[in-house]
Amino acid sequence: MISALAWVRKGVAAERPSRHEMTEEEYARLQTEAASEINEAKRELKQTTDTELLNDPALKDFDLEHYDSENSSDEEAQDGPHIFSNIKGLSFYAEDEHDPLINGEDDAELEAEEAEEERVFATDNLLLVAKTEDDISSIDMCVFEPESDSLFVHHDFMLPAFPLQVTWLDYRVGRKAKMEGSGNYVAVAT
């Protein structure tokens, strides 16, 4: 479900978006919040008994009562996945130094490609989409290309709560408020 949209004017978004660097205080706050949520979930789990979990209608299809028992039926063994059935595309290198994934030869090239893909051009039409799918909320930064008449997700950011409103801010806030130049922020009301 899409709950909010916002257009970003052409040419005002930062060409290379910067990532937020969290402080130790922010990490400590997140750890405290996560620990309290985990403790609450553990308390709730202790209150539910195993029989209540096994009798849950939503879990009946999984047959959890026989989860650990091994099934040695020949029919199931034949119908199971064949792990090595399609190995045509596998590459083998006799020496590790010839394998580009191990020796890192392509790392610089891949990093340059990824940096180019993250770039936001001044001609890009940007749309911020606040959405929720299966209880997972996110903000998608979409780019519309009129030449090919296509809309695609350029970046997506997870949200901790349901988004009600989204807007783009062109001024600096927080630790960067006193810096020169315009900002590049998204404000989300949850």
mmCIF file of N, CA, C and O in Angstrom, residues 4-64:
data_model
loop_
_atom_site.group_PDB
_atom_site.id
_atom_site.type_symbol
_atom_site.label_atom_id
_atom_site.label_comp_id
_atom_site.label_asym_id
_atom_site.label_seq_id
_atom_site.Cartn_x
_atom_site.Cartn_y
_atom_site.Cartn_z
ATOM 1 N N ALA A 4 2.074 7.619 0.886
ATOM 2 C CA ALA A 4 2.445 9.006 0.633
ATOM 3 C C ALA A 4 3.396 9.082 -0.557
ATOM 4 O O ALA A 4 4.158 8.151 -0.824
ATOM 5 N N LEU A 5 3.340 10.221 -1.254
ATOM 6 C CA LEU A 5 4.203 10.488 -2.399
ATOM 7 C C LEU A 5 4.744 11.905 -2.293
ATOM 8 O O LEU A 5 4.087 12.782 -1.752
ATOM 9 N N ALA A 6 5.935 12.134 -2.855
ATOM 10 C CA ALA A 6 6.480 13.490 -2.936
ATOM 11 C C ALA A 6 7.398 13.572 -4.143
ATOM 12 O O ALA A 6 8.228 12.680 -4.357
ATOM 13 N N TRP A 7 7.241 14.634 -4.945
ATOM 14 C CA TRP A 7 8.129 14.874 -6.070
ATOM 15 C C TRP A 7 9.324 15.674 -5.594
ATOM 16 O O TRP A 7 9.216 16.523 -4.721
ATOM 17 N N VAL A 8 10.489 15.430 -6.191
ATOM 18 C CA VAL A 8 11.699 16.211 -5.934
ATOM 19 C C VAL A 8 12.031 16.919 -7.239
ATOM 20 O O VAL A 8 12.140 16.271 -8.284
ATOM 21 N N ARG A 9 12.181 18.248 -7.174
ATOM 22 C CA ARG A 9 12.475 19.026 -8.381
ATOM 23 C C ARG A 9 13.750 18.542 -9.061
ATOM 24 O O ARG A 9 14.678 18.092 -8.407
ATOM 25 N N LYS A 10 13.801 18.678 -10.359
ATOM 26 C CA LYS A 10 15.001 18.306 -11.114
ATOM 27 C C LYS A 10 16.183 19.150 -10.672
ATOM 28 O O LYS A 10 16.049 20.358 -10.460
ATOM 29 N N GLY A 11 17.334 18.502 -10.528
ATOM 30 C CA GLY A 11 18.568 19.214 -10.285
ATOM 31 C C GLY A 11 18.841 19.635 -8.853
ATOM 32 O O GLY A 11 19.900 20.186 -8.577
ATOM 33 N N VAL A 12 17.928 19.400 -7.915
ATOM 34 C CA VAL A 12 18.148 19.855 -6.538
ATOM 35 C C VAL A 12 18.674 18.750 -5.624
ATOM 36 O O VAL A 12 19.269 19.040 -4.595
ATOM 37 N N ALA A 13 18.493 17.507 -6.003
ATOM 38 C CA ALA A 13 18.991 16.406 -5.175
ATOM 39 C C ALA A 13 20.508 16.297 -5.330
ATOM 40 O O ALA A 13 21.066 16.626 -6.381
ATOM 41 N N ALA A 14 21.166 15.839 -4.282
ATOM 42 C CA ALA A 14 22.619 15.668 -4.321
ATOM 43 C C ALA A 14 22.985 14.609 -5.362
ATOM 44 O O ALA A 14 22.336 13.569 -5.457
ATOM 45 N N GLU A 15 24.035 14.875 -6.131
ATOM 46 C CA GLU A 15 24.453 13.948 -7.176
ATOM 47 C C GLU A 15 24.924 12.622 -6.593
ATOM 48 O O GLU A 15 24.648 11.554 -7.113
ATOM 49 N N ARG A 16 25.658 12.703 -5.509
ATOM 50 C CA ARG A 16 26.139 11.505 -4.813
ATOM 51 C C ARG A 16 25.610 11.556 -3.378
ATOM 52 O O ARG A 16 26.197 12.217 -2.532
ATOM 53 N N PRO A 17 24.505 10.870 -3.111
ATOM 54 C CA PRO A 17 23.925 10.918 -1.762
ATOM 55 C C PRO A 17 24.913 10.428 -0.709
ATOM 56 O O PRO A 17 25.613 9.434 -0.903
ATOM 57 N N SER A 18 24.987 11.144 0.400
ATOM 58 C CA SER A 18 25.868 10.720 1.496
ATOM 59 C C SER A 18 25.069 9.858 2.462
ATOM 60 O O SER A 18 23.848 9.969 2.562
ATOM 61 N N ARG A 19 25.770 9.033 3.167
ATOM 62 C CA ARG A 19 25.132 8.150 4.142
ATOM 63 C C ARG A 19 25.298 8.740 5.531
ATOM 64 O O ARG A 19 26.328 9.326 5.852
ATOM 65 N N HIS A 20 24.296 8.555 6.349
ATOM 66 C CA HIS A 20 24.334 9.062 7.720
ATOM 67 C C HIS A 20 25.284 8.212 8.553
ATOM 68 O O HIS A 20 25.181 6.986 8.565
ATOM 69 N N GLU A 21 26.219 8.854 9.222
ATOM 70 C CA GLU A 21 27.137 8.161 10.127
ATOM 71 C C GLU A 21 26.580 8.276 11.541
ATOM 72 O O GLU A 21 26.430 9.377 12.061
ATOM 73 N N MET A 22 26.270 7.133 12.149
ATOM 74 C CA MET A 22 25.670 7.144 13.480
ATOM 75 C C MET A 22 26.722 7.378 14.554
ATOM 76 O O MET A 22 27.853 6.921 14.437
ATOM 77 N N THR A 23 26.314 8.078 15.605
ATOM 78 C CA THR A 23 27.200 8.329 16.737
ATOM 79 C C THR A 23 27.068 7.185 17.737
ATOM 80 O O THR A 23 26.151 6.366 17.652
ATOM 81 N N GLU A 24 27.982 7.145 18.697
ATOM 82 C CA GLU A 24 27.939 6.115 19.740
ATOM 83 C C GLU A 24 26.652 6.216 20.555
ATOM 84 O O GLU A 24 26.087 5.201 20.972
ATOM 85 N N GLU A 25 26.184 7.447 20.794
ATOM 86 C CA GLU A 25 24.936 7.634 21.553
ATOM 87 C C GLU A 25 23.745 7.035 20.804
ATOM 88 O O GLU A 25 22.861 6.423 21.404
ATOM 89 N N GLU A 26 23.724 7.204 19.470
ATOM 90 C CA GLU A 26 22.636 6.641 18.678
ATOM 91 C C GLU A 26 22.680 5.113 18.695
ATOM 92 O O GLU A 26 21.641 4.460 18.819
ATOM 93 N N TYR A 27 23.878 4.551 18.589
ATOM 94 C CA TYR A 27 24.010 3.098 18.683
ATOM 95 C C TYR A 27 23.543 2.596 20.050
ATOM 96 O O TYR A 27 22.845 1.586 20.152
ATOM 97 N N ALA A 28 23.923 3.294 21.116
ATOM 98 C CA ALA A 28 23.526 2.887 22.469
ATOM 99 C C ALA A 28 22.010 2.942 22.623
ATOM 100 O O ALA A 28 21.396 2.038 23.210
ATOM 101 N N ARG A 29 21.379 3.996 22.083
ATOM 102 C CA ARG A 29 19.918 4.131 22.161
ATOM 103 C C ARG A 29 19.241 2.986 21.415
ATOM 104 O O ARG A 29 18.283 2.371 21.912
ATOM 105 N N LEU A 30 19.747 2.658 20.220
ATOM 106 C CA LEU A 30 19.164 1.559 19.448
ATOM 107 C C LEU A 30 19.330 0.213 20.147
ATOM 108 O O LEU A 30 18.418 -0.621 20.143
ATOM 109 N N GLN A 31 20.489 0.007 20.774
ATOM 110 C CA GLN A 31 20.716 -1.243 21.497
ATOM 111 C C GLN A 31 19.768 -1.361 22.682
ATOM 112 O O GLN A 31 19.237 -2.440 22.962
ATOM 113 N N THR A 32 19.543 -0.257 23.382
ATOM 114 C CA THR A 32 18.627 -0.265 24.520
ATOM 115 C C THR A 32 17.207 -0.584 24.063
ATOM 116 O O THR A 32 16.516 -1.403 24.675
ATOM 117 N N GLU A 33 16.770 0.057 22.980
ATOM 118 C CA GLU A 33 15.422 -0.193 22.457
ATOM 119 C C GLU A 33 15.273 -1.643 22.000
ATOM 120 O O GLU A 33 14.264 -2.288 22.274
ATOM 121 N N ALA A 34 16.283 -2.150 21.295
ATOM 122 C CA ALA A 34 16.221 -3.529 20.810
ATOM 123 C C ALA A 34 16.202 -4.519 21.968
ATOM 124 O O ALA A 34 15.449 -5.503 21.948
ATOM 125 N N ALA A 35 17.007 -4.257 22.999
ATOM 126 C CA ALA A 35 17.040 -5.157 24.156
ATOM 127 C C ALA A 35 15.686 -5.191 24.855
ATOM 128 O O ALA A 35 15.210 -6.266 25.253
ATOM 129 N N SER A 36 15.035 -4.030 24.984
ATOM 130 C CA SER A 36 13.722 -4.012 25.643
ATOM 131 C C SER A 36 12.681 -4.745 24.809
ATOM 132 O O SER A 36 11.828 -5.459 25.342
ATOM 133 N N GLU A 37 12.734 -4.612 23.477
ATOM 134 C CA GLU A 37 11.788 -5.324 22.616
ATOM 135 C C GLU A 37 12.030 -6.838 22.670
ATOM 136 O O GLU A 37 11.086 -7.619 22.668
ATOM 137 N N ILE A 38 13.287 -7.244 22.718
ATOM 138 C CA ILE A 38 13.609 -8.675 22.807
ATOM 139 C C ILE A 38 13.127 -9.237 24.130
ATOM 140 O O ILE A 38 12.544 -10.333 24.176
ATOM 141 N N ASN A 39 13.347 -8.522 25.219
ATOM 142 C CA ASN A 39 12.892 -8.979 26.535
ATOM 143 C C ASN A 39 11.375 -9.097 26.577
ATOM 144 O O ASN A 39 10.834 -10.045 27.144
ATOM 145 N N GLU A 40 10.679 -8.148 25.966
ATOM 146 C CA GLU A 40 9.216 -8.201 25.919
ATOM 147 C C GLU A 40 8.755 -9.415 25.114
ATOM 148 O O GLU A 40 7.836 -10.124 25.514
ATOM 149 N N ALA A 41 9.414 -9.692 23.990
ATOM 150 C CA ALA A 41 9.051 -10.856 23.175
ATOM 151 C C ALA A 41 9.318 -12.151 23.934
ATOM 152 O O ALA A 41 8.539 -13.101 23.855
ATOM 153 N N LYS A 42 10.414 -12.211 24.693
ATOM 154 C CA LYS A 42 10.711 -13.406 25.482
ATOM 155 C C LYS A 42 9.654 -13.626 26.546
ATOM 156 O O LYS A 42 9.230 -14.753 26.797
ATOM 157 N N ARG A 43 9.210 -12.537 27.186
ATOM 158 C CA ARG A 43 8.156 -12.655 28.204
ATOM 159 C C ARG A 43 6.871 -13.189 27.590
ATOM 160 O O ARG A 43 6.205 -14.057 28.156
ATOM 161 N N GLU A 44 6.510 -12.673 26.419
ATOM 162 C CA GLU A 44 5.298 -13.131 25.748
ATOM 163 C C GLU A 44 5.412 -14.598 25.348
ATOM 164 O O GLU A 44 4.445 -15.349 25.434
ATOM 165 N N LEU A 45 6.608 -15.003 24.904
ATOM 166 C CA LEU A 45 6.818 -16.391 24.498
ATOM 167 C C LEU A 45 6.726 -17.336 25.680
ATOM 168 O O LEU A 45 6.186 -18.439 25.570
ATOM 169 N N LYS A 46 7.222 -16.919 26.844
ATOM 170 C CA LYS A 46 7.139 -17.765 28.042
ATOM 171 C C LYS A 46 5.691 -17.964 28.470
ATOM 172 O O LYS A 46 5.347 -18.995 29.035
ATOM 173 N N GLN A 47 4.839 -16.974 28.206
ATOM 174 C CA GLN A 47 3.440 -17.064 28.603
ATOM 175 C C GLN A 47 2.662 -18.048 27.737
ATOM 176 O O GLN A 47 1.657 -18.583 28.138
ATOM 177 N N THR A 48 3.137 -18.257 26.508
ATOM 178 C CA THR A 48 2.470 -19.221 25.631
ATOM 179 C C THR A 48 3.108 -20.586 25.814
ATOM 180 O O THR A 48 4.308 -20.721 25.855
ATOM 181 N N THR A 49 2.289 -21.580 25.911
ATOM 182 C CA THR A 49 2.812 -22.936 26.102
ATOM 183 C C THR A 49 3.070 -23.591 24.753
ATOM 184 O O THR A 49 2.577 -23.145 23.716
ATOM 185 N N ASP A 50 3.833 -24.671 24.781
ATOM 186 C CA ASP A 50 4.142 -25.397 23.547
ATOM 187 C C ASP A 50 2.878 -25.969 22.911
ATOM 188 O O ASP A 50 2.740 -25.987 21.694
ATOM 189 N N THR A 51 1.958 -26.453 23.726
ATOM 190 C CA THR A 51 0.730 -27.026 23.154
ATOM 191 C C THR A 51 -0.097 -25.951 22.467
ATOM 192 O O THR A 51 -0.728 -26.220 21.448
ATOM 193 N N GLU A 52 -0.096 -24.746 23.018
ATOM 194 C CA GLU A 52 -0.821 -23.653 22.352
ATOM 195 C C GLU A 52 -0.203 -23.362 20.997
ATOM 196 O O GLU A 52 -0.904 -23.120 20.017
ATOM 197 N N LEU A 53 1.125 -23.409 20.918
ATOM 198 C CA LEU A 53 1.799 -23.159 19.642
ATOM 199 C C LEU A 53 1.509 -24.267 18.647
ATOM 200 O O LEU A 53 1.270 -24.012 17.467
ATOM 201 N N LEU A 54 1.536 -25.523 19.087
ATOM 202 C CA LEU A 54 1.297 -26.645 18.181
ATOM 203 C C LEU A 54 -0.147 -26.693 17.698
ATOM 204 O O LEU A 54 -0.419 -27.196 16.609
ATOM 205 N N ASN A 55 -1.081 -26.193 18.497
ATOM 206 C CA ASN A 55 -2.489 -26.202 18.119
ATOM 207 C C ASN A 55 -2.918 -24.954 17.360
ATOM 208 O O ASN A 55 -4.086 -24.812 17.023
ATOM 209 N N ASP A 56 -2.006 -24.067 17.088
ATOM 210 C CA ASP A 56 -2.314 -22.852 16.349
ATOM 211 C C ASP A 56 -2.727 -23.235 14.924
ATOM 212 O O ASP A 56 -1.986 -23.917 14.218
ATOM 213 N N PRO A 57 -3.912 -22.818 14.472
ATOM 214 C CA PRO A 57 -4.377 -23.214 13.130
ATOM 215 C C PRO A 57 -3.444 -22.743 12.017
ATOM 216 O O PRO A 57 -3.315 -23.402 10.989
ATOM 217 N N ALA A 58 -2.777 -21.626 12.199
ATOM 218 C CA ALA A 58 -1.880 -21.118 11.162
ATOM 219 C C ALA A 58 -0.648 -22.001 10.992
ATOM 220 O O ALA A 58 -0.035 -22.018 9.941
ATOM 221 N N LEU A 59 -0.290 -22.758 12.024
ATOM 222 C CA LEU A 59 0.904 -23.606 11.973
ATOM 223 C C LEU A 59 0.597 -25.067 11.678
ATOM 224 O O LEU A 59 1.511 -25.882 11.564
ATOM 225 N N LYS A 60 -0.684 -25.439 11.583
ATOM 226 C CA LYS A 60 -1.069 -26.829 11.350
ATOM 227 C C LYS A 60 -0.468 -27.378 10.058
ATOM 228 O O LYS A 60 -0.065 -28.540 9.996
ATOM 229 N N ASP A 61 -0.391 -26.572 9.016
ATOM 230 C CA ASP A 61 0.114 -27.043 7.723
ATOM 231 C C ASP A 61 1.575 -27.461 7.783
ATOM 232 O O ASP A 61 2.041 -28.232 6.946
ATOM 233 N N PHE A 62 2.325 -26.958 8.758
ATOM 234 C CA PHE A 62 3.755 -27.252 8.833
ATOM 235 C C PHE A 62 4.072 -28.543 9.582
ATOM 236 O O PHE A 62 5.216 -28.969 9.603
ATOM 237 N N ASP A 63 3.089 -29.149 10.222
ATOM 238 C CA ASP A 63 3.260 -30.421 10.924
ATOM 239 C C ASP A 63 4.471 -30.376 11.867
ATOM 240 O O ASP A 63 5.401 -31.176 11.764
ATOM 241 N N LEU A 64 4.461 -29.427 12.770
ATOM 242 C CA LEU A 64 5.593 -29.216 13.668
ATOM 243 C C LEU A 64 5.785 -30.359 14.666
ATOM 244 O O LEU A 64 6.874 -30.521 15.217
#
